[in-house]
Amino acid sequence: MADTVVVVVVGAGVSGLTSALLLSKNKGYSITVVAKHMPGDYHGEYASPFAGANIVPMADEAGKRWESETWHELKRLAQEIHRRSRDLATDAGFPAQTFSSAPWYRGLFDDYRDLPPADVLDGYDSASEYTGVCINTAVYLPWLVGQLLRNGVVVKRGILADIVEAKALGHTGRPASVIVNATGLGSHKLGGVRDPALYPVRGQTVLVRNETTPMVLCSGSSDGPGEELYVMQRAGGGGTVLGGTYDVGNWDTEPDPNVASRIMARAVRARPGMAGGRGVAGLSVIRHAVGLRPARRGGVRLEREALDGATTVVHNYGHGGFGYQSSYGYAAGVVELVGEIRRQRAAKL
Ligand code: FAD
């Protein structure tokens, strides 16, 4: 215990929890996770509970590592955990009209295929289909916390005004050598970071009890810019997420009833059977929600920064609308940076 490297992870969204999970496989680290919001909370500043969350790779060819690595792990989890306990994800194919005709991830999924024109939704040019997963975030985030507790990680609440405060928050009482900053949009105003490149992309959704598969996700809609169409049934009684919006720069966390009406209308037009053919009146609403995707000009910040001679911050934030589908890839990147810091320290001793 006395010779372990003290690591404090700030943030308990999917980025912080997955970083802590991969770090906790190394018994040489004493890890504490500290966050203002925890799984179970719903707050506009906390993006993770609001995600669909499905897998539609968004990185370009150069950045494909993050999503490829994550897909292999999520697929393993879906096969080994979900199928047994039915609590993580549901397999489904869905048309993704959003992307280029020859995306790099064609080869990533076992059954990726272009759909014939007859199967393309009205108003769209093309579509593709593959088996992915849809993560039930209400089950998956607490599952991550459970894995951390099993691995000896201490998880606690705390609100930081400055990232330097994390240095004194490790449960061992010794100062942290490494701070992992996974505060998402919080890094916009967190002292010691205050990243002006971060901005919100507001996502409004409606969660309903109705069910329908496979998932559907479209590049946009005729209802105007920032108005999307997606329908994602979550596993294990998680309901179906109807989306949504992609509203760049909007910090408003209150659901807009007019936007909600359009979201529901688009969803039942695409999937009339979901509402028993009764249109919006056939939907059974669980809740209306808004989450802010933590987007960043220049992309995700995954890098190390010296805080002082004894402590280094490893940043892992700015995952926009792809935090789940890239979570294991970026967490592996965190593990590499922390390992590098540890080796350099050892070499100096
Ligand atoms: P967050 O989940 O926001 O967590 C930040 C953490 O930092 C919280 O615990 C917070 O309390 C803590 N924190 C912040 N500031 C402080 C502070 N000062 N002191 C202490 N703690 C602090 N992604 C996908 O991969 N697939 C999808 O289908 C998908 N769909 C989405 C749909 C919607 C509507 C939205 C909103 C997002 C979607 N996303 C999706 C994106 C995904 O949700 C985010 O990329 C991801 O949740 C970001 O996680 P994070 O851990 O970086 O940040």
mmCIF file of N, CA and C and ligand atoms in Angstrom, residues 10-17 34-38 45-56 58 158-162 182-187 190 201-205 217 230 232 245 290-294 316-326, ligand 1:
data_model
loop_
_atom_site.group_PDB
_atom_site.id
_atom_site.type_symbol
_atom_site.label_atom_id
_atom_site.label_comp_id
_atom_site.label_asym_id
_atom_site.label_seq_id
_atom_site.Cartn_x
_atom_site.Cartn_y
_atom_site.Cartn_z
ATOM 1 N N VAL A 10 -10.982 12.532 -11.167
ATOM 2 C CA VAL A 10 -12.062 13.495 -10.930
ATOM 3 C C VAL A 10 -13.087 13.325 -12.050
ATOM 4 N N GLY A 11 -14.325 12.937 -11.653
ATOM 5 C CA GLY A 11 -15.387 12.716 -12.631
ATOM 6 C C GLY A 11 -15.874 11.283 -12.591
ATOM 7 N N ALA A 12 -17.197 11.114 -12.486
ATOM 8 C CA ALA A 12 -17.792 9.777 -12.436
ATOM 9 C C ALA A 12 -18.784 9.578 -13.573
ATOM 10 N N GLY A 13 -18.466 10.175 -14.736
ATOM 11 C CA GLY A 13 -19.196 9.842 -15.953
ATOM 12 C C GLY A 13 -18.525 8.622 -16.572
ATOM 13 N N VAL A 14 -18.941 8.291 -17.784
ATOM 14 C CA VAL A 14 -18.383 7.085 -18.404
ATOM 15 C C VAL A 14 -16.873 7.222 -18.609
ATOM 16 N N SER A 15 -16.373 8.453 -18.837
ATOM 17 C CA SER A 15 -14.922 8.619 -19.073
ATOM 18 C C SER A 15 -14.123 8.371 -17.800
ATOM 19 N N GLY A 16 -14.555 8.963 -16.675
ATOM 20 C CA GLY A 16 -13.829 8.787 -15.418
ATOM 21 C C GLY A 16 -13.932 7.362 -14.910
ATOM 22 N N LEU A 17 -15.132 6.789 -14.953
ATOM 23 C CA LEU A 17 -15.323 5.437 -14.409
ATOM 24 C C LEU A 17 -14.561 4.398 -15.240
ATOM 25 N N VAL A 34 -13.477 10.883 -7.370
ATOM 26 C CA VAL A 34 -14.199 11.972 -6.703
ATOM 27 C C VAL A 34 -15.046 12.695 -7.747
ATOM 28 N N ALA A 35 -16.313 12.937 -7.424
ATOM 29 C CA ALA A 35 -17.147 13.646 -8.398
ATOM 30 C C ALA A 35 -18.308 14.339 -7.731
ATOM 31 N N LYS A 36 -18.756 15.381 -8.410
ATOM 32 C CA LYS A 36 -19.947 16.106 -7.963
ATOM 33 C C LYS A 36 -21.201 15.252 -8.221
ATOM 34 N N HIS A 37 -21.271 14.643 -9.388
ATOM 35 C CA HIS A 37 -22.424 13.805 -9.742
ATOM 36 C C HIS A 37 -22.003 12.349 -9.882
ATOM 37 N N MET A 38 -22.896 11.479 -9.422
ATOM 38 C CA MET A 38 -22.630 10.035 -9.438
ATOM 39 C C MET A 38 -23.741 9.321 -10.202
ATOM 40 N N GLU A 45 -25.441 19.021 -16.099
ATOM 41 C CA GLU A 45 -23.968 19.090 -16.133
ATOM 42 C C GLU A 45 -23.338 17.706 -16.265
ATOM 43 N N TYR A 46 -24.168 16.668 -16.192
ATOM 44 C CA TYR A 46 -23.669 15.289 -16.138
ATOM 45 C C TYR A 46 -24.230 14.562 -17.353
ATOM 46 N N ALA A 47 -23.414 14.466 -18.409
ATOM 47 C CA ALA A 47 -23.923 13.980 -19.700
ATOM 48 C C ALA A 47 -24.248 12.492 -19.709
ATOM 49 N N SER A 48 -23.471 11.701 -18.959
ATOM 50 C CA SER A 48 -23.496 10.251 -19.173
ATOM 51 C C SER A 48 -24.867 9.577 -19.040
ATOM 52 N N PRO A 49 -25.723 9.944 -18.058
ATOM 53 C CA PRO A 49 -27.000 9.229 -17.954
ATOM 54 C C PRO A 49 -27.917 9.447 -19.151
ATOM 55 N N PHE A 50 -27.685 10.513 -19.923
ATOM 56 C CA PHE A 50 -28.636 10.881 -20.972
ATOM 57 C C PHE A 50 -28.355 10.227 -22.320
ATOM 58 N N ALA A 51 -27.193 9.593 -22.444
ATOM 59 C CA ALA A 51 -26.831 9.004 -23.737
ATOM 60 C C ALA A 51 -27.760 7.858 -24.096
ATOM 61 N N GLY A 52 -27.848 7.569 -25.418
ATOM 62 C CA GLY A 52 -28.726 6.507 -25.938
ATOM 63 C C GLY A 52 -28.570 5.171 -25.266
ATOM 64 N N ALA A 53 -27.431 4.572 -25.209
ATOM 65 C CA ALA A 53 -26.205 4.961 -25.872
ATOM 66 C C ALA A 53 -25.828 3.871 -26.880
ATOM 67 N N ASN A 54 -25.675 4.270 -28.125
ATOM 68 C CA ASN A 54 -25.336 3.259 -29.119
ATOM 69 C C ASN A 54 -23.970 3.515 -29.735
ATOM 70 N N ILE A 55 -23.658 2.744 -30.752
ATOM 71 C CA ILE A 55 -22.313 2.772 -31.323
ATOM 72 C C ILE A 55 -22.423 3.129 -32.804
ATOM 73 N N VAL A 56 -22.133 4.372 -33.124
ATOM 74 C CA VAL A 56 -22.040 4.794 -34.524
ATOM 75 C C VAL A 56 -20.714 5.533 -34.638
ATOM 76 N N MET A 58 -17.667 7.798 -35.090
ATOM 77 C CA MET A 58 -17.650 9.168 -35.588
ATOM 78 C C MET A 58 -16.240 9.675 -35.853
ATOM 79 N N GLY A 158 -17.550 14.950 -4.172
ATOM 80 C CA GLY A 158 -16.747 16.136 -3.899
ATOM 81 C C GLY A 158 -16.898 17.120 -5.040
ATOM 82 N N ILE A 159 -16.926 18.390 -4.697
ATOM 83 C CA ILE A 159 -16.995 19.431 -5.735
ATOM 84 C C ILE A 159 -15.684 20.196 -5.688
ATOM 85 N N LEU A 160 -14.982 20.223 -6.794
ATOM 86 C CA LEU A 160 -13.697 20.909 -6.831
ATOM 87 C C LEU A 160 -13.850 22.272 -7.495
ATOM 88 N N ALA A 161 -13.216 23.280 -6.893
ATOM 89 C CA ALA A 161 -13.182 24.597 -7.534
ATOM 90 C C ALA A 161 -11.951 24.686 -8.424
ATOM 91 N N ASP A 162 -10.933 23.897 -8.071
ATOM 92 C CA ASP A 162 -9.676 23.913 -8.828
ATOM 93 C C ASP A 162 -9.135 22.491 -8.866
ATOM 94 N N ALA A 182 -11.400 13.917 -15.652
ATOM 95 C CA ALA A 182 -12.468 13.424 -16.541
ATOM 96 C C ALA A 182 -13.755 14.165 -16.190
ATOM 97 N N THR A 183 -13.673 15.487 -16.185
ATOM 98 C CA THR A 183 -14.813 16.294 -15.734
ATOM 99 C C THR A 183 -15.725 16.746 -16.878
ATOM 100 N N GLY A 184 -15.507 16.248 -18.087
ATOM 101 C CA GLY A 184 -16.386 16.596 -19.200
ATOM 102 C C GLY A 184 -16.507 18.108 -19.354
ATOM 103 N N LEU A 185 -17.739 18.560 -19.503
ATOM 104 C CA LEU A 185 -18.007 19.986 -19.694
ATOM 105 C C LEU A 185 -17.569 20.821 -18.480
ATOM 106 N N GLY A 186 -17.422 20.152 -17.316
ATOM 107 C CA GLY A 186 -16.976 20.830 -16.102
ATOM 108 C C GLY A 186 -15.629 21.510 -16.282
ATOM 109 N N SER A 187 -14.820 21.015 -17.235
ATOM 110 C CA SER A 187 -13.494 21.602 -17.456
ATOM 111 C C SER A 187 -13.570 22.980 -18.101
ATOM 112 N N LEU A 190 -13.646 24.748 -14.501
ATOM 113 C CA LEU A 190 -12.832 24.232 -13.396
ATOM 114 C C LEU A 190 -11.491 24.977 -13.320
ATOM 115 N N VAL A 201 -23.217 20.626 -26.627
ATOM 116 C CA VAL A 201 -24.133 20.316 -27.731
ATOM 117 C C VAL A 201 -25.364 19.704 -27.076
ATOM 118 N N ARG A 202 -26.397 20.522 -27.003
ATOM 119 C CA ARG A 202 -27.605 20.139 -26.256
ATOM 120 C C ARG A 202 -28.331 18.989 -26.953
ATOM 121 N N GLY A 203 -28.699 17.985 -26.158
ATOM 122 C CA GLY A 203 -29.442 16.849 -26.709
ATOM 123 C C GLY A 203 -30.723 16.630 -25.928
ATOM 124 N N GLN A 204 -31.857 16.914 -26.558
ATOM 125 C CA GLN A 204 -33.150 16.656 -25.893
ATOM 126 C C GLN A 204 -33.683 15.311 -26.373
ATOM 127 N N THR A 205 -34.239 14.550 -25.435
ATOM 128 C CA THR A 205 -34.776 13.225 -25.771
ATOM 129 C C THR A 205 -36.089 12.987 -25.025
ATOM 130 N N LEU A 217 -31.230 5.321 -36.686
ATOM 131 C CA LEU A 217 -30.556 6.599 -36.456
ATOM 132 C C LEU A 217 -30.354 7.282 -37.795
ATOM 133 N N TYR A 230 -33.730 9.525 -33.968
ATOM 134 C CA TYR A 230 -33.219 8.210 -33.596
ATOM 135 C C TYR A 230 -34.146 7.538 -32.595
ATOM 136 N N MET A 232 -33.902 4.205 -29.971
ATOM 137 C CA MET A 232 -32.981 3.188 -29.430
ATOM 138 C C MET A 232 -33.615 2.488 -28.247
ATOM 139 N N THR A 245 -32.112 16.052 -30.436
ATOM 140 C CA THR A 245 -31.558 17.293 -30.981
ATOM 141 C C THR A 245 -30.032 17.282 -30.875
ATOM 142 N N VAL A 290 -32.886 16.393 -21.002
ATOM 143 C CA VAL A 290 -31.887 17.161 -21.764
ATOM 144 C C VAL A 290 -30.514 16.860 -21.175
ATOM 145 N N GLY A 291 -29.581 16.519 -22.032
ATOM 146 C CA GLY A 291 -28.187 16.360 -21.613
ATOM 147 C C GLY A 291 -27.308 17.220 -22.506
ATOM 148 N N LEU A 292 -26.186 17.662 -21.963
ATOM 149 C CA LEU A 292 -25.261 18.499 -22.745
ATOM 150 C C LEU A 292 -24.030 17.666 -23.115
ATOM 151 N N ARG A 293 -23.861 17.424 -24.412
ATOM 152 C CA ARG A 293 -22.684 16.662 -24.852
ATOM 153 C C ARG A 293 -21.438 17.549 -24.683
ATOM 154 N N PRO A 294 -20.392 17.018 -24.045
ATOM 155 C CA PRO A 294 -19.191 17.847 -23.822
ATOM 156 C C PRO A 294 -18.287 17.878 -25.054
ATOM 157 N N ASN A 316 -8.659 13.726 -19.739
ATOM 158 C CA ASN A 316 -9.445 12.840 -20.614
ATOM 159 C C ASN A 316 -10.864 13.405 -20.665
ATOM 160 N N TYR A 317 -11.050 14.443 -21.465
ATOM 161 C CA TYR A 317 -12.381 15.049 -21.550
ATOM 162 C C TYR A 317 -12.627 15.628 -22.954
ATOM 163 N N GLY A 318 -13.922 15.898 -23.215
ATOM 164 C CA GLY A 318 -14.283 16.509 -24.510
ATOM 165 C C GLY A 318 -14.781 15.492 -25.519
ATOM 166 N N HIS A 319 -15.537 14.486 -25.026
ATOM 167 C CA HIS A 319 -15.943 13.370 -25.902
ATOM 168 C C HIS A 319 -17.246 13.609 -26.667
ATOM 169 N N GLY A 320 -17.765 14.814 -26.631
ATOM 170 C CA GLY A 320 -18.924 15.155 -27.455
ATOM 171 C C GLY A 320 -20.017 14.104 -27.407
ATOM 172 N N GLY A 321 -20.458 13.658 -28.572
ATOM 173 C CA GLY A 321 -21.543 12.676 -28.659
ATOM 174 C C GLY A 321 -21.059 11.257 -28.821
ATOM 175 N N PHE A 322 -19.811 10.982 -28.405
ATOM 176 C CA PHE A 322 -19.263 9.638 -28.639
ATOM 177 C C PHE A 322 -18.524 9.082 -27.418
ATOM 178 N N GLY A 323 -18.905 9.550 -26.223
ATOM 179 C CA GLY A 323 -18.169 9.169 -25.013
ATOM 180 C C GLY A 323 -18.245 7.691 -24.662
ATOM 181 N N TYR A 324 -19.367 7.048 -24.921
ATOM 182 C CA TYR A 324 -19.476 5.611 -24.630
ATOM 183 C C TYR A 324 -18.716 4.798 -25.661
ATOM 184 N N GLN A 325 -18.959 5.115 -26.918
ATOM 185 C CA GLN A 325 -18.395 4.282 -27.975
ATOM 186 C C GLN A 325 -16.882 4.440 -28.117
ATOM 187 N N SER A 326 -16.302 5.414 -27.389
ATOM 188 C CA SER A 326 -14.841 5.563 -27.412
ATOM 189 C C SER A 326 -14.246 5.375 -26.010
HETATM 190 P P1 FAD B 1 -19.893 13.478 -17.846
HETATM 191 O O1 FAD B 1 -20.766 12.296 -17.993
HETATM 192 O O2 FAD B 1 -20.518 14.811 -18.048
HETATM 193 O O3 FAD B 1 -19.259 13.402 -16.400
HETATM 194 C C1 FAD B 1 -18.526 14.471 -15.869
HETATM 195 C C2 FAD B 1 -18.218 14.129 -14.422
HETATM 196 O O4 FAD B 1 -17.353 15.134 -13.903
HETATM 197 C C3 FAD B 1 -19.454 14.116 -13.514
HETATM 198 O O5 FAD B 1 -19.328 13.124 -12.526
HETATM 199 C C4 FAD B 1 -19.399 15.513 -12.870
HETATM 200 O O6 FAD B 1 -20.081 15.588 -11.633
HETATM 201 C C5 FAD B 1 -17.907 15.633 -12.681
HETATM 202 N N1 FAD B 1 -17.471 17.012 -12.478
HETATM 203 C C6 FAD B 1 -17.511 18.039 -13.369
HETATM 204 N N2 FAD B 1 -17.010 19.146 -12.796
HETATM 205 C C7 FAD B 1 -16.652 18.810 -11.533
HETATM 206 C C8 FAD B 1 -16.079 19.527 -10.442
HETATM 207 N N3 FAD B 1 -15.754 20.817 -10.535
HETATM 208 N N4 FAD B 1 -15.864 18.868 -9.264
HETATM 209 C C9 FAD B 1 -16.179 17.563 -9.139
HETATM 210 N N5 FAD B 1 -16.720 16.839 -10.149
HETATM 211 C C10 FAD B 1 -16.963 17.451 -11.318
HETATM 212 N N6 FAD B 1 -22.271 8.817 -26.586
HETATM 213 C C11 FAD B 1 -22.146 7.628 -27.221
HETATM 214 O O7 FAD B 1 -21.067 7.045 -27.238
HETATM 215 N N7 FAD B 1 -23.227 7.046 -27.842
HETATM 216 C C12 FAD B 1 -24.451 7.639 -27.866
HETATM 217 O O8 FAD B 1 -25.409 7.085 -28.411
HETATM 218 C C13 FAD B 1 -24.599 8.902 -27.210
HETATM 219 N N8 FAD B 1 -25.796 9.530 -27.193
HETATM 220 C C14 FAD B 1 -25.927 10.706 -26.502
HETATM 221 C C15 FAD B 1 -27.182 11.305 -26.438
HETATM 222 C C16 FAD B 1 -27.375 12.466 -25.689
HETATM 223 C C17 FAD B 1 -28.742 13.100 -25.631
HETATM 224 C C18 FAD B 1 -26.282 13.023 -24.982
HETATM 225 C C19 FAD B 1 -26.464 14.244 -24.118
HETATM 226 C C20 FAD B 1 -25.024 12.437 -25.054
HETATM 227 C C21 FAD B 1 -24.825 11.292 -25.831
HETATM 228 N N9 FAD B 1 -23.582 10.676 -25.942
HETATM 229 C C22 FAD B 1 -23.455 9.467 -26.573
HETATM 230 C C23 FAD B 1 -22.373 11.331 -25.415
HETATM 231 C C24 FAD B 1 -21.961 10.825 -24.060
HETATM 232 O O9 FAD B 1 -23.062 10.839 -23.181
HETATM 233 C C25 FAD B 1 -20.838 11.723 -23.517
HETATM 234 O O10 FAD B 1 -19.787 11.820 -24.447
HETATM 235 C C26 FAD B 1 -20.278 11.136 -22.229
HETATM 236 O O11 FAD B 1 -21.314 10.856 -21.332
HETATM 237 C C27 FAD B 1 -19.273 12.084 -21.581
HETATM 238 O O12 FAD B 1 -18.874 11.465 -20.399
HETATM 239 P P2 FAD B 1 -17.852 12.151 -19.417
HETATM 240 O O13 FAD B 1 -17.585 11.159 -18.351
HETATM 241 O O14 FAD B 1 -16.689 12.686 -20.178
HETATM 242 O O15 FAD B 1 -18.637 13.430 -18.851
#
